[in-house]
Amino acid sequence: MLPARLLALSSTLAMAIVPLNGALAQSGELNLYSSRHYDTDERLYSDFEEQTGIKIKRIEDGADVLIERMSAEGANSPADVLITVDAGRLFKADDAGLLQPVSSDTLNERVPEALRHPDGNWYGFSKRARVIFYDKNDVSDPPATYQDLADPKYKGMICARSSSNIYMISLLASIIANEGEEAAQKWAQGLKDNLARDPQGGDTDQLRAVASGECDIALSNTYYFARALGGSVDGLTGQTDDIAVVFPNQDTTGTHVNISGAGVAANAPNKENAILFLEYLASDSAQKYFAEGNNEYPVVEGVAMASPLTEMTPEGGFKADELNLSALGENQAAAVQIYDRVGYK
Ligand SMILES: [Fe+2]
């Protein structure tokens, strides 16, 4: 027996789906290519199956492996939906012709315009911010903007990951879109000149390096810090009190955000089910599970975020960069060239 609150959520969802699609009981299956693997996902998928009668068949692997696999399978691909992270990666899948446009009033109403492809080739279903962390004991005048990270006063203080990483590429792509290539190159050069060590490791490693004192300032996505607040992350949990967070560019362009998102596969054998699934992901109850799985921000307004994320987010929220995320893909190649030109590893 489900708790009353969850039952209420389920019935709300059923009501939301029925009028849009005509019938509660759909049949058939949905082949989901997903790079997700979170505990709350079981509930995310089983709720959909119960509501619609559609059976989800999951193929889970790394994002790049899934994209290659879809390319290799071509017109015979069984994939109906691809779920992955970062608009830059969704751009790559779309650029390879692996996704198709979807027209849905539900999706257009519920997913903010900046967080979806202009033609509906992909949609964001949760949001992460790329923010600045610093050691409270060592930094009295922390950077307030991404641009500040290139200020010589932070020389030898900053840790960031490699330019081959999609998060670093997408961040630079956003700077290109907002300020142009020349300013973006100056920024990349300045960031490189301020590094405490060669770019290396993942986002958690940047945070660990602040905790251990190897650097004073680091760039990381929000959920890596939230993970340390809510669970147990080696080298970080227990030391988070000394680390403060800055949501950059609050007085200018807003903080750089990115998404976890999904699109309907170009050759989806079950296209109707695929669209139904994307609409489901935008429902209040699915938003909660989808975002909580990785301590991300729901994209639908009014859906609560997980408590570790609440703890680190300014009360009343933060101003996000409203640049359409498709710009990240469009400026991807230019971003990679800039990192190469300035010798950022
Ligand atoms: Fe990540």
CSV table of C-alpha atoms and ligand atoms in Angstrom, one decimal:
chain,number,residue,atom,x,y,z
A,1,MET,CA,0.0,0.0,0.0
A,2,LEU,CA,1.4,3.4,-0.9
A,3,PRO,CA,1.4,6.2,1.6
A,4,ALA,CA,-1.5,8.6,1.1
A,5,ARG,CA,0.8,11.4,-0.1
A,6,LEU,CA,2.3,9.3,-2.9
A,7,LEU,CA,-1.1,8.0,-3.9
A,8,ALA,CA,-2.3,11.6,-4.2
A,9,LEU,CA,0.8,12.4,-6.4
A,10,SER,CA,0.0,9.4,-8.6
A,11,SER,CA,-3.6,10.3,-9.2
A,12,THR,CA,-2.6,13.9,-10.0
A,13,LEU,CA,-0.2,12.5,-12.6
A,14,ALA,CA,-2.9,10.2,-14.0
A,15,MET,CA,-5.2,13.1,-14.4
A,16,ALA,CA,-2.5,15.1,-16.1
A,17,ILE,CA,-1.8,12.4,-18.6
A,18,VAL,CA,-5.3,11.2,-19.5
A,19,PRO,CA,-6.8,14.3,-21.1
A,20,LEU,CA,-3.6,14.9,-23.1
A,21,ASN,CA,-3.5,11.4,-24.6
A,22,GLY,CA,-7.0,10.2,-24.6
A,23,ALA,CA,-6.5,7.0,-22.7
A,24,LEU,CA,-4.8,5.9,-19.5
A,25,ALA,CA,-3.9,2.5,-20.6
A,26,GLN,CA,-1.5,2.6,-23.4
A,27,SER,CA,0.3,-0.6,-24.5
A,28,GLY,CA,3.6,-1.6,-25.7
A,29,GLU,CA,7.1,-0.7,-24.7
A,30,LEU,CA,9.6,2.0,-24.5
A,31,ASN,CA,13.3,1.5,-25.2
A,32,LEU,CA,15.2,3.9,-23.0
A,33,TYR,CA,18.9,4.5,-23.7
A,34,SER,CA,20.1,6.2,-20.4
A,35,SER,CA,23.3,7.2,-18.8
A,36,ARG,CA,21.5,7.6,-15.5
A,37,HIS,CA,21.9,5.2,-12.6
A,38,TYR,CA,20.4,6.6,-9.4
A,39,ASP,CA,18.4,4.9,-6.7
A,40,THR,CA,15.3,7.1,-7.1
A,41,ASP,CA,15.1,6.1,-10.7
A,42,GLU,CA,13.4,2.8,-9.9
A,43,ARG,CA,10.4,4.7,-8.7
A,44,LEU,CA,10.6,7.1,-11.6
A,45,TYR,CA,10.2,4.3,-14.1
A,46,SER,CA,7.8,2.1,-12.2
A,47,ASP,CA,5.3,5.0,-11.8
A,48,PHE,CA,5.3,5.5,-15.5
A,49,GLU,CA,4.7,1.8,-16.2
A,50,GLU,CA,1.8,1.8,-13.7
A,51,GLN,CA,0.3,4.9,-15.1
A,52,THR,CA,0.5,4.0,-18.8
A,53,GLY,CA,0.9,0.2,-19.0
A,54,ILE,CA,4.0,0.8,-21.1
A,55,LYS,CA,6.9,-1.4,-20.2
A,56,ILE,CA,10.3,0.4,-20.0
A,57,LYS,CA,13.3,-1.5,-21.3
A,58,ARG,CA,16.4,0.2,-20.1
A,59,ILE,CA,19.8,0.1,-21.8
A,60,GLU,CA,22.3,1.9,-19.4
A,61,ASP,CA,25.8,2.9,-20.3
A,62,GLY,CA,28.1,5.9,-20.5
A,63,ALA,CA,26.7,8.8,-22.6
A,64,ASP,CA,29.3,8.6,-25.3
A,65,VAL,CA,29.0,4.8,-25.6
A,66,LEU,CA,25.2,5.2,-26.0
A,67,ILE,CA,25.6,7.8,-28.7
A,68,GLU,CA,28.1,5.7,-30.6
A,69,ARG,CA,25.8,2.7,-30.3
A,70,MET,CA,22.8,4.6,-31.6
A,71,SER,CA,24.9,5.8,-34.5
A,72,ALA,CA,26.1,2.3,-35.3
A,73,GLU,CA,22.5,0.9,-35.1
A,74,GLY,CA,21.3,3.5,-37.6
A,75,ALA,CA,17.8,3.1,-38.9
A,76,ASN,CA,17.4,-0.2,-37.1
A,77,SER,CA,18.1,1.3,-33.7
A,78,PRO,CA,15.5,0.1,-31.1
A,79,ALA,CA,16.2,3.3,-29.1
A,80,ASP,CA,13.0,5.4,-28.4
A,81,VAL,CA,14.5,7.9,-26.0
A,82,LEU,CA,18.0,9.0,-25.1
A,83,ILE,CA,18.6,10.5,-21.6
A,84,THR,CA,21.9,12.1,-20.8
A,85,VAL,CA,23.5,15.1,-19.2
A,86,ASP,CA,24.8,18.4,-20.5
A,87,ALA,CA,23.3,20.3,-23.5
A,88,GLY,CA,26.7,20.0,-25.2
A,89,ARG,CA,26.3,16.3,-25.3
A,90,LEU,CA,22.6,16.4,-26.4
A,91,PHE,CA,23.9,18.7,-29.2
A,92,LYS,CA,26.4,16.1,-30.2
A,93,ALA,CA,23.7,13.4,-30.4
A,94,ASP,CA,21.4,15.8,-32.3
A,95,ASP,CA,24.3,16.9,-34.6
A,96,ALA,CA,24.8,13.2,-35.5
A,97,GLY,CA,21.2,13.0,-36.6
A,98,LEU,CA,20.1,10.8,-33.7
A,99,LEU,CA,17.2,12.8,-32.4
A,100,GLN,CA,14.0,14.1,-33.9
A,101,PRO,CA,11.8,17.2,-33.2
A,102,VAL,CA,8.8,16.7,-30.9
A,103,SER,CA,5.9,19.1,-30.7
A,104,SER,CA,4.1,19.0,-27.3
A,105,ASP,CA,2.1,21.7,-25.6
A,106,THR,CA,2.7,20.0,-22.3
A,107,LEU,CA,6.5,20.1,-22.7
A,108,ASN,CA,6.4,23.7,-24.1
A,109,GLU,CA,4.4,24.9,-21.2
A,110,ARG,CA,6.3,23.1,-18.4
A,111,VAL,CA,9.9,23.2,-19.6
A,112,PRO,CA,11.4,26.7,-19.7
A,113,GLU,CA,12.3,27.9,-23.2
A,114,ALA,CA,16.0,28.3,-22.4
A,115,LEU,CA,16.2,24.7,-21.3
A,116,ARG,CA,14.9,23.1,-24.5
A,117,HIS,CA,16.0,22.8,-28.1
A,118,PRO,CA,14.2,25.5,-30.2
A,119,ASP,CA,12.6,22.8,-32.4
A,120,GLY,CA,12.0,20.3,-29.6
A,121,ASN,CA,14.9,17.9,-30.5
A,122,TRP,CA,15.7,17.7,-26.7
A,123,TYR,CA,14.3,18.9,-23.4
A,124,GLY,CA,16.0,19.6,-20.1
A,125,PHE,CA,14.3,17.8,-17.1
A,126,SER,CA,16.7,18.9,-14.3
A,127,LYS,CA,19.1,21.7,-14.0
A,128,ARG,CA,22.6,22.0,-12.4
A,129,ALA,CA,24.6,25.2,-12.0
A,130,ARG,CA,28.4,25.5,-12.4
A,131,VAL,CA,29.5,27.5,-9.4
A,132,ILE,CA,32.6,28.7,-7.5
A,133,PHE,CA,33.7,27.2,-4.3
A,134,TYR,CA,36.3,28.7,-2.0
A,135,ASP,CA,38.1,28.1,1.3
A,136,LYS,CA,36.5,30.5,3.8
A,137,ASN,CA,39.7,30.6,5.9
A,138,ASP,CA,42.0,31.5,3.1
A,139,VAL,CA,40.0,33.7,0.8
A,140,SER,CA,38.7,37.0,2.2
A,141,ASP,CA,37.7,38.5,-1.1
A,142,PRO,CA,36.1,35.7,-3.2
A,143,PRO,CA,35.4,35.9,-6.9
A,144,ALA,CA,31.8,37.1,-7.6
A,145,THR,CA,31.9,36.3,-11.3
A,146,TYR,CA,33.4,33.9,-13.8
A,147,GLN,CA,35.3,36.9,-15.2
A,148,ASP,CA,36.9,37.4,-11.7
A,149,LEU,CA,38.5,33.9,-12.0
A,150,ALA,CA,40.8,35.4,-14.7
A,151,ASP,CA,41.9,38.3,-12.3
A,152,PRO,CA,45.6,38.1,-11.6
A,153,LYS,CA,44.9,38.6,-7.9
A,154,TYR,CA,43.9,34.9,-7.8
A,155,LYS,CA,47.2,33.7,-9.3
A,156,GLY,CA,48.1,30.2,-8.2
A,157,MET,CA,44.8,29.8,-6.3
A,158,ILE,CA,42.4,28.1,-8.6
A,159,CYS,CA,41.7,24.4,-9.4
A,160,ALA,CA,39.6,23.4,-12.5
A,161,ARG,CA,39.3,20.4,-14.6
A,162,SER,CA,40.6,19.7,-18.1
A,163,SER,CA,39.3,21.4,-21.2
A,164,SER,CA,38.4,18.0,-22.7
A,165,ASN,CA,35.6,17.9,-20.2
A,166,ILE,CA,32.1,18.8,-21.5
A,167,TYR,CA,31.3,21.0,-18.5
A,168,MET,CA,34.4,23.2,-19.1
A,169,ILE,CA,33.6,23.3,-22.8
A,170,SER,CA,30.0,24.3,-22.2
A,171,LEU,CA,31.0,27.0,-19.7
A,172,LEU,CA,33.4,28.6,-22.2
A,173,ALA,CA,30.7,28.2,-24.9
A,174,SER,CA,28.4,30.3,-22.7
A,175,ILE,CA,31.0,33.0,-22.4
A,176,ILE,CA,31.5,33.1,-26.2
A,177,ALA,CA,27.7,33.4,-26.6
A,178,ASN,CA,27.5,36.2,-24.1
A,179,GLU,CA,30.6,38.2,-24.7
A,180,GLY,CA,32.2,37.1,-28.0
A,181,GLU,CA,35.3,35.0,-28.8
A,182,GLU,CA,37.9,37.7,-28.0
A,183,ALA,CA,36.7,38.2,-24.4
A,184,ALA,CA,36.3,34.4,-24.1
A,185,GLN,CA,39.9,33.8,-25.1
A,186,LYS,CA,41.1,36.4,-22.6
A,187,TRP,CA,39.1,34.7,-20.0
A,188,ALA,CA,40.5,31.2,-20.8
A,189,GLN,CA,44.0,32.6,-20.8
A,190,GLY,CA,43.5,34.3,-17.4
A,191,LEU,CA,42.0,31.2,-15.9
A,192,LYS,CA,44.9,29.1,-17.1
A,193,ASP,CA,47.4,31.7,-15.6
A,194,ASN,CA,45.7,31.5,-12.2
A,195,LEU,CA,45.7,27.7,-11.9
A,196,ALA,CA,47.2,26.2,-8.8
A,197,ARG,CA,48.0,22.9,-10.7
A,198,ASP,CA,47.5,21.4,-14.1
A,199,PRO,CA,43.9,20.7,-14.9
A,200,GLN,CA,43.1,17.2,-13.7
A,201,GLY,CA,40.4,15.0,-12.1
A,202,GLY,CA,36.6,15.3,-11.9
A,203,ASP,CA,34.5,18.0,-10.1
A,204,THR,CA,34.7,16.1,-6.8
A,205,ASP,CA,38.5,16.2,-7.1
A,206,GLN,CA,38.4,20.0,-7.4
A,207,LEU,CA,36.4,20.2,-4.2
A,208,ARG,CA,38.7,17.8,-2.4
A,209,ALA,CA,41.6,20.0,-3.4
A,210,VAL,CA,40.0,23.0,-1.7
A,211,ALA,CA,39.3,20.8,1.4
A,212,SER,CA,42.9,19.6,1.5
A,213,GLY,CA,44.3,23.1,0.9
A,214,GLU,CA,45.9,22.4,-2.4
A,215,CYS,CA,43.9,25.2,-3.9
A,216,ASP,CA,41.7,28.0,-2.5
A,217,ILE,CA,39.1,28.3,-5.2
A,218,ALA,CA,37.5,25.7,-7.5
A,219,LEU,CA,34.8,25.3,-10.2
A,220,SER,CA,32.3,22.5,-9.8
A,221,ASN,CA,28.7,21.6,-10.6
A,222,THR,CA,26.3,22.1,-7.7
A,223,TYR,CA,25.4,18.4,-7.2
A,224,TYR,CA,28.9,17.3,-6.4
A,225,PHE,CA,28.9,19.5,-3.3
A,226,ALA,CA,25.3,18.6,-2.4
A,227,ARG,CA,26.4,14.9,-2.5
A,228,ALA,CA,29.0,15.6,0.2
A,229,LEU,CA,26.4,17.5,2.3
A,230,GLY,CA,23.8,14.7,2.0
A,231,GLY,CA,25.9,11.6,2.0
A,232,SER,CA,29.4,10.4,2.4
A,233,VAL,CA,32.1,11.6,-0.1
A,234,ASP,CA,35.7,10.6,0.7
A,235,GLY,CA,37.9,13.6,1.4
A,236,LEU,CA,35.0,16.1,1.5
A,237,THR,CA,32.2,15.1,3.8
A,238,GLY,CA,33.0,16.5,7.3
A,239,GLN,CA,35.0,19.3,5.8
A,240,THR,CA,32.3,21.2,4.0
A,241,ASP,CA,31.9,23.8,6.8
A,242,ASP,CA,35.1,25.4,5.6
A,243,ILE,CA,34.0,25.7,2.1
A,244,ALA,CA,31.7,28.5,0.8
A,245,VAL,CA,29.8,28.7,-2.5
A,246,VAL,CA,29.4,31.6,-4.9
A,247,PHE,CA,26.6,31.6,-7.5
A,248,PRO,CA,28.5,33.8,-10.0
A,249,ASN,CA,27.3,36.7,-12.1
A,250,GLN,CA,24.2,37.5,-10.1
A,251,ASP,CA,24.5,41.2,-11.2
A,252,THR,CA,25.2,40.5,-14.8
A,253,THR,CA,24.4,37.5,-17.0
A,254,GLY,CA,23.4,35.0,-14.3
A,255,THR,CA,25.0,31.8,-13.2
A,256,HIS,CA,25.8,29.3,-16.0
A,257,VAL,CA,23.4,26.4,-15.8
A,258,ASN,CA,23.2,23.1,-17.7
A,259,ILE,CA,20.7,20.3,-17.8
A,260,SER,CA,20.1,16.6,-17.6
A,261,GLY,CA,17.8,16.0,-20.5
A,262,ALA,CA,16.2,13.7,-23.1
A,263,GLY,CA,15.2,13.6,-26.7
A,264,VAL,CA,13.2,11.2,-28.9
A,265,ALA,CA,15.4,9.0,-31.0
A,266,ALA,CA,15.3,9.8,-34.8
A,267,ASN,CA,14.2,6.3,-35.6
A,268,ALA,CA,12.1,5.6,-32.5
A,269,PRO,CA,9.9,2.5,-33.1
A,270,ASN,CA,7.6,3.7,-30.4
A,271,LYS,CA,7.4,7.4,-31.0
A,272,GLU,CA,4.1,8.0,-29.3
A,273,ASN,CA,5.3,6.2,-26.2
A,274,ALA,CA,8.5,8.2,-26.3
A,275,ILE,CA,6.6,11.5,-26.3
A,276,LEU,CA,4.4,10.3,-23.5
A,277,PHE,CA,7.5,9.5,-21.5
A,278,LEU,CA,9.0,12.9,-22.0
A,279,GLU,CA,5.7,14.5,-20.9
A,280,TYR,CA,5.7,12.3,-17.9
A,281,LEU,CA,9.2,13.5,-17.0
A,282,ALA,CA,7.8,17.0,-16.8
A,283,SER,CA,5.0,16.0,-14.4
A,284,ASP,CA,5.4,17.2,-10.8
A,285,SER,CA,6.0,13.7,-9.3
A,286,ALA,CA,8.5,12.6,-11.9
A,287,GLN,CA,10.3,16.0,-11.6
A,288,LYS,CA,10.8,15.3,-7.9
A,289,TYR,CA,12.4,11.8,-8.5
A,290,PHE,CA,14.3,12.9,-11.6
A,291,ALA,CA,15.9,15.9,-9.9
A,292,GLU,CA,16.5,14.2,-6.5
A,293,GLY,CA,18.3,11.3,-8.1
A,294,ASN,CA,21.3,13.5,-8.6
A,295,ASN,CA,20.6,16.5,-6.3
A,296,GLU,CA,19.6,18.7,-9.2
A,297,TYR,CA,17.1,21.5,-9.6
A,298,PRO,CA,13.7,20.6,-11.0
A,299,VAL,CA,13.0,22.5,-14.2
A,300,VAL,CA,9.3,22.8,-13.4
A,301,GLU,CA,8.5,25.7,-11.1
A,302,GLY,CA,7.1,24.9,-7.7
A,303,VAL,CA,8.6,21.4,-7.4
A,304,ALA,CA,10.7,21.1,-4.2
A,305,MET,CA,14.5,20.4,-4.4
A,306,ALA,CA,16.3,17.8,-2.3
A,307,SER,CA,17.4,19.1,1.2
A,308,PRO,CA,21.2,19.1,0.6
A,309,LEU,CA,20.7,21.3,-2.4
A,310,THR,CA,18.4,23.6,-0.5
A,311,GLU,CA,21.1,23.9,2.1
A,312,MET,CA,23.7,25.3,-0.4
A,313,THR,CA,21.4,27.4,-2.5
A,314,PRO,CA,20.7,31.1,-1.7
A,315,GLU,CA,17.3,31.5,-0.1
A,316,GLY,CA,14.9,32.7,-2.8
A,317,GLY,CA,17.0,31.0,-5.4
A,318,PHE,CA,19.6,32.5,-7.8
A,319,LYS,CA,19.6,34.2,-11.1
A,320,ALA,CA,20.4,31.7,-13.9
A,321,ASP,CA,21.9,32.6,-17.3
A,322,GLU,CA,18.9,32.6,-19.6
A,323,LEU,CA,20.9,31.9,-22.7
A,324,ASN,CA,19.2,29.2,-24.7
A,325,LEU,CA,21.3,26.1,-24.1
A,326,SER,CA,21.5,25.2,-27.7
A,327,ALA,CA,24.1,28.0,-27.9
A,328,LEU,CA,26.4,25.8,-25.9
A,329,GLY,CA,26.4,23.3,-28.7
A,330,GLU,CA,26.7,25.9,-31.4
A,331,ASN,CA,29.8,27.4,-29.7
A,332,GLN,CA,31.4,24.0,-28.7
A,333,ALA,CA,33.9,23.9,-31.5
A,334,ALA,CA,35.0,27.5,-31.0
A,335,ALA,CA,35.4,26.8,-27.2
A,336,VAL,CA,37.7,23.8,-27.9
A,337,GLN,CA,39.8,25.9,-30.3
A,338,ILE,CA,40.2,28.7,-27.7
A,339,TYR,CA,41.3,26.3,-25.0
A,340,ASP,CA,43.9,24.9,-27.5
A,341,ARG,CA,45.1,28.3,-28.5
A,342,VAL,CA,45.8,29.4,-24.9
A,343,GLY,CA,47.3,26.1,-24.1
A,344,TYR,CA,44.8,25.2,-21.4
A,345,LYS,CA,45.3,21.4,-21.0
B,1,FE,FE,28.7,15.3,-13.5
